[in-house]
Short mmCIF file of N, CA, C and O and ligand atoms in Angstrom, two decimals:
data_model
loop_
_atom_site.label_atom_id
_atom_site.label_comp_id
_atom_site.label_asym_id
_atom_site.label_seq_id
_atom_site.Cartn_x
_atom_site.Cartn_y
_atom_site.Cartn_z
N MET A 1 157.35 133.80 65.82
CA MET A 1 156.30 134.16 64.86
C MET A 1 156.93 134.47 63.49
O MET A 1 157.88 135.24 63.41
N THR A 2 156.38 133.87 62.47
CA THR A 2 156.92 134.11 61.12
C THR A 2 156.42 135.47 60.60
O THR A 2 155.44 136.03 61.12
N ASP A 3 157.08 135.97 59.56
CA ASP A 3 156.62 137.21 58.93
C ASP A 3 155.18 137.06 58.43
O ASP A 3 154.38 137.99 58.51
N LYS A 4 154.88 135.86 57.91
CA LYS A 4 153.53 135.63 57.38
C LYS A 4 152.49 135.72 58.50
O LYS A 4 151.42 136.31 58.32
N GLU A 5 152.82 135.16 59.65
CA GLU A 5 151.90 135.23 60.80
C GLU A 5 151.75 136.66 61.30
O GLU A 5 150.65 137.09 61.66
N LEU A 6 152.86 137.40 61.29
CA LEU A 6 152.80 138.80 61.71
C LEU A 6 151.93 139.60 60.74
O LEU A 6 151.13 140.45 61.16
N PHE A 7 152.09 139.32 59.46
CA PHE A 7 151.26 140.01 58.46
C PHE A 7 149.78 139.68 58.66
O PHE A 7 148.92 140.56 58.56
N GLN A 8 149.50 138.42 58.98
CA GLN A 8 148.11 138.03 59.23
C GLN A 8 147.54 138.75 60.45
O GLN A 8 146.36 139.08 60.49
N ALA A 9 148.39 139.00 61.45
CA ALA A 9 147.96 139.76 62.63
C ALA A 9 147.62 141.19 62.24
O ALA A 9 146.69 141.80 62.80
N ALA A 10 148.34 141.73 61.26
CA ALA A 10 148.04 143.08 60.76
C ALA A 10 146.70 143.09 60.01
O ALA A 10 145.89 144.02 60.18
N VAL A 11 146.47 142.07 59.22
CA VAL A 11 145.18 141.97 58.51
C VAL A 11 144.04 141.90 59.53
O VAL A 11 143.01 142.56 59.39
N LYS A 12 144.26 141.11 60.57
CA LYS A 12 143.24 140.96 61.63
C LYS A 12 143.00 142.31 62.33
O LYS A 12 141.86 142.68 62.62
N ALA A 13 144.09 143.04 62.59
CA ALA A 13 143.97 144.35 63.27
C ALA A 13 143.17 145.33 62.41
O ALA A 13 142.49 146.22 62.94
N ALA A 14 143.23 145.18 61.09
CA ALA A 14 142.51 146.08 60.19
C ALA A 14 140.99 145.92 60.34
O ALA A 14 140.23 146.81 59.95
N GLU A 15 140.56 144.82 60.95
CA GLU A 15 139.12 144.62 61.18
C GLU A 15 138.56 145.72 62.08
O GLU A 15 137.39 146.06 61.99
N ASN A 16 139.40 146.25 62.97
CA ASN A 16 138.94 147.28 63.91
C ASN A 16 139.10 148.69 63.36
O ASN A 16 138.80 149.67 64.05
N SER A 17 139.60 148.79 62.12
CA SER A 17 139.78 150.10 61.50
C SER A 17 138.50 150.94 61.59
O SER A 17 137.41 150.45 61.27
N TYR A 18 138.67 152.19 62.01
CA TYR A 18 137.54 153.13 61.98
C TYR A 18 137.82 154.10 60.83
O TYR A 18 138.61 155.04 60.96
N SER A 19 137.27 153.80 59.68
CA SER A 19 137.61 154.55 58.47
C SER A 19 136.37 154.83 57.61
O SER A 19 136.31 154.44 56.44
N PRO A 20 135.38 155.51 58.21
CA PRO A 20 134.13 155.77 57.46
C PRO A 20 134.32 156.78 56.34
O PRO A 20 133.44 156.89 55.47
N TYR A 21 135.42 157.55 56.34
CA TYR A 21 135.61 158.59 55.33
C TYR A 21 136.37 158.09 54.12
O TYR A 21 135.99 158.35 52.99
N SER A 22 137.42 157.34 54.36
CA SER A 22 138.21 156.82 53.22
C SER A 22 137.77 155.43 52.82
O SER A 22 138.04 154.99 51.70
N ASN A 23 137.14 154.71 53.74
CA ASN A 23 136.84 153.28 53.53
C ASN A 23 138.10 152.49 53.20
O ASN A 23 138.05 151.50 52.46
N PHE A 24 139.22 152.95 53.72
CA PHE A 24 140.49 152.24 53.52
C PHE A 24 140.95 151.73 54.89
O PHE A 24 141.26 152.51 55.78
N ARG A 25 140.94 150.41 55.02
CA ARG A 25 141.27 149.79 56.31
C ARG A 25 142.76 149.48 56.37
O ARG A 25 143.31 148.90 55.42
N VAL A 26 143.39 149.88 57.47
CA VAL A 26 144.80 149.57 57.66
C VAL A 26 144.98 148.93 59.04
O VAL A 26 144.36 149.37 60.02
N GLY A 27 145.81 147.91 59.08
CA GLY A 27 146.17 147.28 60.35
C GLY A 27 147.68 147.18 60.45
O GLY A 27 148.38 147.07 59.44
N ALA A 28 148.18 147.26 61.66
CA ALA A 28 149.62 147.11 61.89
C ALA A 28 149.83 146.15 63.05
O ALA A 28 149.03 146.12 64.00
N ALA A 29 150.88 145.36 62.95
CA ALA A 29 151.24 144.43 64.02
C ALA A 29 152.72 144.62 64.31
O ALA A 29 153.58 144.40 63.45
N LEU A 30 153.00 145.06 65.52
CA LEU A 30 154.35 145.46 65.94
C LEU A 30 154.87 144.43 66.94
O LEU A 30 154.23 144.17 67.96
N LEU A 31 156.02 143.89 66.63
CA LEU A 31 156.63 142.87 67.50
C LEU A 31 157.84 143.47 68.20
O LEU A 31 158.74 144.01 67.53
N THR A 32 157.87 143.38 69.52
CA THR A 32 159.03 143.91 70.26
C THR A 32 160.19 142.91 70.17
O THR A 32 160.01 141.75 69.78
N ALA A 33 161.36 143.39 70.56
CA ALA A 33 162.55 142.52 70.55
C ALA A 33 162.34 141.32 71.46
O ALA A 33 162.90 140.25 71.23
N GLU A 34 161.51 141.49 72.50
CA GLU A 34 161.25 140.38 73.43
C GLU A 34 160.11 139.48 72.96
O GLU A 34 159.77 138.50 73.63
N GLY A 35 159.50 139.83 71.84
CA GLY A 35 158.46 138.97 71.27
C GLY A 35 157.04 139.31 71.66
O GLY A 35 156.12 138.52 71.45
N LYS A 36 156.84 140.51 72.23
CA LYS A 36 155.47 140.92 72.58
C LYS A 36 154.82 141.63 71.40
O LYS A 36 155.49 142.40 70.69
N LEU A 37 153.55 141.37 71.20
CA LEU A 37 152.84 141.90 70.04
C LEU A 37 151.90 143.05 70.43
O LEU A 37 151.12 142.92 71.38
N TYR A 38 151.99 144.14 69.67
CA TYR A 38 151.05 145.26 69.81
C TYR A 38 150.44 145.50 68.44
O TYR A 38 151.16 145.56 67.45
N THR A 39 149.12 145.65 68.41
CA THR A 39 148.47 145.89 67.12
C THR A 39 147.84 147.28 67.11
O THR A 39 147.63 147.89 68.17
N GLY A 40 147.53 147.74 65.92
CA GLY A 40 146.88 149.04 65.78
C GLY A 40 146.12 149.11 64.48
O GLY A 40 146.36 148.32 63.56
N CYS A 41 145.18 150.05 64.41
CA CYS A 41 144.44 150.28 63.17
C CYS A 41 144.36 151.78 62.93
O CYS A 41 144.67 152.57 63.83
N ASN A 42 143.98 152.16 61.73
CA ASN A 42 143.77 153.58 61.46
C ASN A 42 142.45 154.02 62.09
O ASN A 42 141.46 153.27 62.10
N ILE A 43 142.47 155.22 62.62
CA ILE A 43 141.29 155.79 63.29
C ILE A 43 141.06 157.17 62.70
O ILE A 43 141.88 158.08 62.90
N GLU A 44 139.99 157.31 61.93
CA GLU A 44 139.71 158.57 61.24
C GLU A 44 138.83 159.47 62.10
O GLU A 44 138.32 159.06 63.15
N ASN A 45 138.70 160.71 61.63
CA ASN A 45 137.93 161.70 62.37
C ASN A 45 137.25 162.64 61.39
O ASN A 45 137.80 162.92 60.31
N GLY A 46 136.07 163.11 61.77
CA GLY A 46 135.34 164.05 60.92
C GLY A 46 136.13 165.32 60.65
O GLY A 46 135.94 165.97 59.62
N SER A 47 137.03 165.67 61.55
CA SER A 47 138.02 166.72 61.30
C SER A 47 139.23 165.98 60.74
O SER A 47 140.08 165.49 61.48
N TYR A 48 139.26 165.85 59.41
CA TYR A 48 140.08 164.82 58.75
C TYR A 48 141.52 164.72 59.22
O TYR A 48 142.08 163.65 59.33
N SER A 49 142.14 165.89 59.49
CA SER A 49 143.57 165.85 59.80
C SER A 49 143.85 165.22 61.17
O SER A 49 145.01 164.98 61.51
N MET A 50 142.82 164.97 61.95
CA MET A 50 143.00 164.32 63.26
C MET A 50 143.16 162.80 63.12
O MET A 50 143.41 162.11 64.10
N THR A 51 143.01 162.31 61.92
CA THR A 51 143.17 160.87 61.66
C THR A 51 144.55 160.39 62.08
O THR A 51 145.55 161.08 61.90
N ILE A 52 144.59 159.18 62.65
CA ILE A 52 145.89 158.58 62.94
C ILE A 52 146.02 157.26 62.19
O ILE A 52 145.05 156.51 62.03
N CYS A 53 147.21 157.01 61.71
CA CYS A 53 147.48 155.80 60.95
C CYS A 53 147.63 154.59 61.87
O CYS A 53 147.94 154.71 63.07
N ALA A 54 147.45 153.42 61.28
CA ALA A 54 147.55 152.16 62.02
C ALA A 54 148.93 151.97 62.65
O ALA A 54 149.04 151.51 63.80
N GLU A 55 149.97 152.32 61.90
CA GLU A 55 151.33 152.12 62.40
C GLU A 55 151.58 152.92 63.67
O GLU A 55 152.15 152.44 64.63
N ARG A 56 151.17 154.20 63.62
CA ARG A 56 151.40 155.04 64.79
C ARG A 56 150.53 154.62 65.96
O ARG A 56 150.94 154.70 67.12
N THR A 57 149.32 154.14 65.69
CA THR A 57 148.50 153.61 66.79
C THR A 57 149.25 152.48 67.49
O THR A 57 149.37 152.47 68.73
N ALA A 58 149.78 151.54 66.72
CA ALA A 58 150.49 150.40 67.31
C ALA A 58 151.75 150.85 68.05
O ALA A 58 152.01 150.41 69.18
N ILE A 59 152.52 151.75 67.43
CA ILE A 59 153.78 152.20 68.05
C ILE A 59 153.48 152.98 69.34
O ILE A 59 154.13 152.77 70.36
N PHE A 60 152.49 153.85 69.29
CA PHE A 60 152.19 154.66 70.48
C PHE A 60 151.61 153.79 71.60
O PHE A 60 151.88 154.04 72.78
N LYS A 61 150.83 152.80 71.24
CA LYS A 61 150.34 151.86 72.27
C LYS A 61 151.54 151.21 72.97
O LYS A 61 151.60 151.14 74.19
N ALA A 62 152.48 150.74 72.17
CA ALA A 62 153.62 150.01 72.72
C ALA A 62 154.52 150.93 73.56
O ALA A 62 154.91 150.58 74.68
N VAL A 63 154.82 152.10 73.01
CA VAL A 63 155.72 153.02 73.72
C VAL A 63 155.08 153.46 75.04
O VAL A 63 155.75 153.56 76.07
N SER A 64 153.77 153.66 75.02
CA SER A 64 153.09 154.09 76.24
C SER A 64 153.03 152.99 77.29
O SER A 64 152.74 153.24 78.46
N GLU A 65 153.33 151.76 76.86
CA GLU A 65 153.42 150.64 77.81
C GLU A 65 154.87 150.39 78.23
O GLU A 65 155.18 149.40 78.87
N GLY A 66 155.76 151.28 77.79
CA GLY A 66 157.16 151.18 78.23
C GLY A 66 158.09 150.51 77.24
O GLY A 66 159.29 150.37 77.50
N GLU A 67 157.55 150.09 76.10
CA GLU A 67 158.40 149.42 75.11
C GLU A 67 159.23 150.43 74.33
O GLU A 67 158.78 151.55 74.06
N ARG A 68 160.43 150.02 73.96
CA ARG A 68 161.30 150.90 73.16
C ARG A 68 161.99 150.15 72.03
O ARG A 68 162.44 150.76 71.06
N ASN A 69 162.11 148.84 72.16
CA ASN A 69 162.89 148.05 71.20
C ASN A 69 161.97 147.20 70.33
O ASN A 69 161.32 146.29 70.82
N PHE A 70 161.97 147.53 69.05
CA PHE A 70 161.06 146.86 68.13
C PHE A 70 161.83 146.09 67.07
O PHE A 70 162.80 146.60 66.49
N ALA A 71 161.38 144.89 66.81
CA ALA A 71 162.07 144.03 65.85
C ALA A 71 161.43 144.10 64.47
O ALA A 71 162.13 144.20 63.45
N ARG A 72 160.09 144.02 64.46
CA ARG A 72 159.38 143.97 63.18
C ARG A 72 158.04 144.68 63.27
O ARG A 72 157.41 144.67 64.32
N ILE A 73 157.60 145.25 62.15
CA ILE A 73 156.24 145.79 62.08
C ILE A 73 155.62 145.36 60.75
O ILE A 73 156.22 145.56 59.69
N ALA A 74 154.47 144.72 60.83
CA ALA A 74 153.74 144.33 59.62
C ALA A 74 152.61 145.32 59.39
O ALA A 74 152.00 145.82 60.35
N ILE A 75 152.38 145.62 58.12
CA ILE A 75 151.34 146.59 57.75
C ILE A 75 150.49 145.99 56.64
O ILE A 75 151.02 145.48 55.64
N ALA A 76 149.17 146.06 56.84
CA ALA A 76 148.24 145.56 55.82
C ALA A 76 147.17 146.62 55.58
O ALA A 76 146.59 147.13 56.53
N GLY A 77 146.93 146.97 54.32
CA GLY A 77 145.93 147.98 54.03
C GLY A 77 145.14 147.61 52.79
O GLY A 77 145.68 147.01 51.86
N SER A 78 143.86 147.98 52.82
CA SER A 78 143.03 147.65 51.67
C SER A 78 141.75 148.49 51.66
O SER A 78 141.19 148.78 52.71
N GLY A 79 141.32 148.83 50.45
CA GLY A 79 140.04 149.52 50.30
C GLY A 79 138.93 148.57 49.90
O GLY A 79 137.76 148.96 49.87
N ASP A 80 139.30 147.33 49.61
CA ASP A 80 138.28 146.39 49.11
C ASP A 80 138.36 145.00 49.74
O ASP A 80 137.74 144.06 49.23
N GLY A 81 139.15 144.87 50.80
CA GLY A 81 139.24 143.56 51.47
C GLY A 81 140.32 142.65 50.93
O GLY A 81 140.56 141.58 51.47
N ASP A 82 140.98 143.12 49.88
CA ASP A 82 142.10 142.35 49.31
C ASP A 82 143.41 142.97 49.83
O ASP A 82 143.77 144.07 49.42
N PHE A 83 144.09 142.25 50.70
CA PHE A 83 145.30 142.79 51.33
C PHE A 83 146.58 142.32 50.62
O PHE A 83 147.66 142.41 51.19
N SER A 84 146.44 141.85 49.39
CA SER A 84 147.61 141.29 48.71
C SER A 84 148.53 142.36 48.10
O SER A 84 149.70 142.12 47.86
N LYS A 85 147.99 143.57 47.86
CA LYS A 85 148.84 144.64 47.33
C LYS A 85 149.57 145.31 48.50
O LYS A 85 148.95 145.56 49.54
N PRO A 86 150.87 145.60 48.35
CA PRO A 86 151.58 146.21 49.47
C PRO A 86 151.02 147.59 49.84
O PRO A 86 150.72 148.39 48.96
N CYS A 87 150.87 147.82 51.13
CA CYS A 87 150.44 149.12 51.65
C CYS A 87 151.68 149.75 52.29
O CYS A 87 152.10 149.37 53.38
N TYR A 88 152.29 150.68 51.57
CA TYR A 88 153.53 151.30 52.06
C TYR A 88 153.22 152.32 53.16
O TYR A 88 152.25 153.07 53.05
N PRO A 89 154.02 152.35 54.19
CA PRO A 89 153.78 153.30 55.27
C PRO A 89 153.99 154.74 54.82
O PRO A 89 154.89 155.02 54.02
N CYS A 90 153.18 155.66 55.33
CA CYS A 90 153.29 157.06 54.94
C CYS A 90 154.55 157.69 55.57
O CYS A 90 155.16 157.12 56.47
N GLY A 91 154.90 158.86 55.09
CA GLY A 91 156.11 159.53 55.55
C GLY A 91 156.10 159.83 57.04
O GLY A 91 157.13 159.70 57.72
N ALA A 92 154.94 160.22 57.56
CA ALA A 92 154.86 160.52 58.99
C ALA A 92 155.15 159.28 59.81
O ALA A 92 155.88 159.33 60.81
N CYS A 93 154.61 158.15 59.41
CA CYS A 93 154.84 156.91 60.15
C CYS A 93 156.29 156.44 60.03
O CYS A 93 156.86 155.92 60.99
N LEU A 94 156.89 156.66 58.86
CA LEU A 94 158.30 156.31 58.70
C LEU A 94 159.17 157.12 59.66
O LEU A 94 160.10 156.60 60.29
N GLN A 95 158.84 158.40 59.80
CA GLN A 95 159.61 159.25 60.71
C GLN A 95 159.46 158.78 62.15
O GLN A 95 160.44 158.75 62.91
N VAL A 96 158.25 158.37 62.52
CA VAL A 96 158.02 157.86 63.89
C VAL A 96 158.77 156.55 64.09
O VAL A 96 159.38 156.31 65.13
N MET A 97 158.75 155.69 63.07
CA MET A 97 159.51 154.43 63.17
C MET A 97 161.00 154.72 63.37
O MET A 97 161.68 154.06 64.15
N SER A 98 161.51 155.74 62.66
CA SER A 98 162.95 156.02 62.71
C SER A 98 163.37 156.44 64.12
O SER A 98 164.51 156.21 64.52
N GLU A 99 162.46 157.04 64.86
CA GLU A 99 162.76 157.47 66.24
C GLU A 99 163.22 156.28 67.10
O GLU A 99 164.07 156.44 67.98
N PHE A 100 162.64 155.13 66.82
CA PHE A 100 162.91 153.96 67.67
C PHE A 100 163.78 152.91 66.97
O PHE A 100 164.08 151.87 67.54
N ASP A 101 164.18 153.19 65.73
CA ASP A 101 165.02 152.24 64.98
C ASP A 101 166.47 152.68 65.07
O ASP A 101 167.16 152.88 64.05
N THR A 102 166.96 152.81 66.29
CA THR A 102 168.29 153.41 66.50
C THR A 102 169.41 152.55 65.94
O THR A 102 170.45 153.06 65.54
N ASP A 103 169.21 151.23 65.90
CA ASP A 103 170.28 150.38 65.36
C ASP A 103 169.97 149.90 63.94
O ASP A 103 170.64 148.98 63.43
N SER A 104 168.98 150.50 63.29
CA SER A 104 168.64 150.20 61.89
C SER A 104 168.36 148.71 61.64
O SER A 104 168.74 148.19 60.59
N THR A 105 167.69 148.07 62.58
CA THR A 105 167.39 146.64 62.40
C THR A 105 165.90 146.37 62.22
O THR A 105 165.51 145.22 62.02
N LEU A 106 165.09 147.42 62.30
CA LEU A 106 163.64 147.21 62.19
C LEU A 106 163.30 146.61 60.82
O LEU A 106 163.75 147.10 59.79
N SER A 107 162.48 145.58 60.83
CA SER A 107 162.02 144.96 59.59
C SER A 107 160.56 145.37 59.36
O SER A 107 159.72 145.21 60.25
N ILE A 108 160.30 145.92 58.18
CA ILE A 108 158.94 146.35 57.83
C ILE A 108 158.36 145.29 56.90
O ILE A 108 158.81 145.12 55.76
N VAL A 109 157.36 144.58 57.41
CA VAL A 109 156.81 143.44 56.69
C VAL A 109 155.53 143.86 55.97
O VAL A 109 154.54 144.24 56.60
N LEU A 110 155.59 143.79 54.64
CA LEU A 110 154.42 144.12 53.82
C LEU A 110 153.99 142.86 53.07
O LEU A 110 154.64 141.80 53.18
N SER A 111 152.95 142.96 52.29
CA SER A 111 152.47 141.77 51.57
C SER A 111 153.50 141.28 50.56
O SER A 111 153.46 140.12 50.14
N ASP A 112 154.43 142.16 50.15
CA ASP A 112 155.44 141.76 49.17
C ASP A 112 156.77 141.38 49.83
O ASP A 112 157.77 141.21 49.13
N GLY A 113 156.78 141.26 51.15
CA GLY A 113 158.00 140.81 51.83
C GLY A 113 158.52 141.81 52.84
O GLY A 113 157.83 142.76 53.19
N ALA A 114 159.75 141.58 53.27
CA ALA A 114 160.36 142.38 54.34
C ALA A 114 161.26 143.47 53.76
O ALA A 114 161.98 143.24 52.78
N HIS A 115 161.21 144.64 54.38
CA HIS A 115 162.01 145.79 53.95
C HIS A 115 162.69 146.41 55.17
O HIS A 115 162.23 146.24 56.29
N LYS A 116 163.71 147.20 54.90
CA LYS A 116 164.34 147.99 55.96
C LYS A 116 163.78 149.42 55.87
O LYS A 116 163.38 149.86 54.79
N LEU A 117 163.83 150.10 57.00
CA LEU A 117 163.33 151.48 57.02
C LEU A 117 164.05 152.35 55.99
O LEU A 117 163.44 153.18 55.31
N SER A 118 165.36 152.12 55.84
CA SER A 118 166.14 152.95 54.91
C SER A 118 165.74 152.73 53.44
O SER A 118 166.05 153.55 52.59
N ASP A 119 165.03 151.63 53.15
CA ASP A 119 164.52 151.42 51.79
C ASP A 119 163.51 152.51 51.43
O ASP A 119 163.38 152.89 50.26
N PHE A 120 162.77 152.97 52.45
CA PHE A 120 161.69 153.95 52.21
C PHE A 120 162.08 155.36 52.65
O PHE A 120 161.54 156.33 52.14
N LEU A 121 162.94 155.43 53.66
CA LEU A 121 163.33 156.73 54.22
C LEU A 121 164.84 156.74 54.41
O LEU A 121 165.35 156.49 55.50
N PRO A 122 165.57 157.01 53.32
CA PRO A 122 167.03 156.93 53.39
C PRO A 122 167.66 157.99 54.29
O PRO A 122 168.74 157.77 54.83
N ALA A 123 166.98 159.12 54.45
CA ALA A 123 167.56 160.20 55.26
C ALA A 123 166.50 160.76 56.19
O ALA A 123 165.85 161.76 55.89
N ALA A 124 166.34 160.13 57.33
CA ALA A 124 165.34 160.59 58.30
C ALA A 124 165.82 161.85 58.99
O ALA A 124 167.03 162.03 59.21
N PHE A 125 164.89 162.69 59.35
CA PHE A 125 165.24 163.86 60.17
C PHE A 125 165.77 163.38 61.52
O PHE A 125 165.22 162.45 62.12
N SER A 126 166.83 164.02 61.98
CA SER A 126 167.36 163.72 63.31
C SER A 126 167.93 164.98 63.93
O SER A 126 168.65 165.73 63.26
N LEU A 127 167.64 165.20 65.19
CA LEU A 127 168.18 166.37 65.89
C LEU A 127 169.69 166.27 66.01
O LEU A 127 170.36 167.29 66.15
N ASP A 128 170.23 165.05 65.93
CA ASP A 128 171.67 164.85 66.06
C ASP A 128 172.44 165.56 64.95
O ASP A 128 173.62 165.85 65.08
N GLU A 129 171.77 165.76 63.80
CA GLU A 129 172.46 166.36 62.65
C GLU A 129 172.39 167.87 62.67
O GLU A 129 172.91 168.53 61.78
N LYS A 130 171.72 168.41 63.70
CA LYS A 130 171.59 169.88 63.75
C LYS A 130 172.84 170.49 64.35
O LYS A 130 173.51 169.90 65.18
N1 LIG B 201 146.79 155.16 56.56
C1 LIG B 201 147.42 154.37 57.49
O1 LIG B 201 146.78 153.90 58.44
N2 LIG B 201 148.74 154.14 57.35
C2 LIG B 201 149.53 154.67 56.37
O2 LIG B 201 150.74 154.49 56.38
C3 LIG B 201 148.92 155.48 55.31
C4 LIG B 201 147.47 155.74 55.42
C5 LIG B 201 145.35 155.43 56.70
C6 LIG B 201 145.01 156.85 57.05
C7 LIG B 201 143.59 156.96 56.52
O3 LIG B 201 142.71 156.55 57.53
C8 LIG B 201 143.54 155.97 55.38
O4 LIG B 201 144.70 155.15 55.50
C9 LIG B 201 143.51 156.59 54.01
O5 LIG B 201 144.53 157.51 53.87
#
């Protein structure tokens, strides 16, 4: 699967976004090292802080199915149906990604291309440093 196809899977996943409060749809498409695809969308809640981001939905779906090794994650977000502007992952999602990016090979695919986790989160929290 190309990065472009993975990004399109993220756009498709955003169709299921439950975002009546922000009206901002986000989709994520997570590819395991073995090539299995897990998608996720943002799911909001009337108690706003209970909202979960698309990235964490996809990652938690995959991890709960026994997956641990992830190669790429595409993220697409938009408030108006135009997914061409990059939707950068929030800090909480970056921290969750870092938990499973033990060999620093995860590729984060946005509308503007592929990035490494360290591009956005150069110093992730780790219990190893305590
Ligand atoms: N959101 C995501 O799904 N991923 C991010 O990385 C940042 C924000 C969602 C949460 C909320 O439903 C909406 O975007 C507006 O903040």
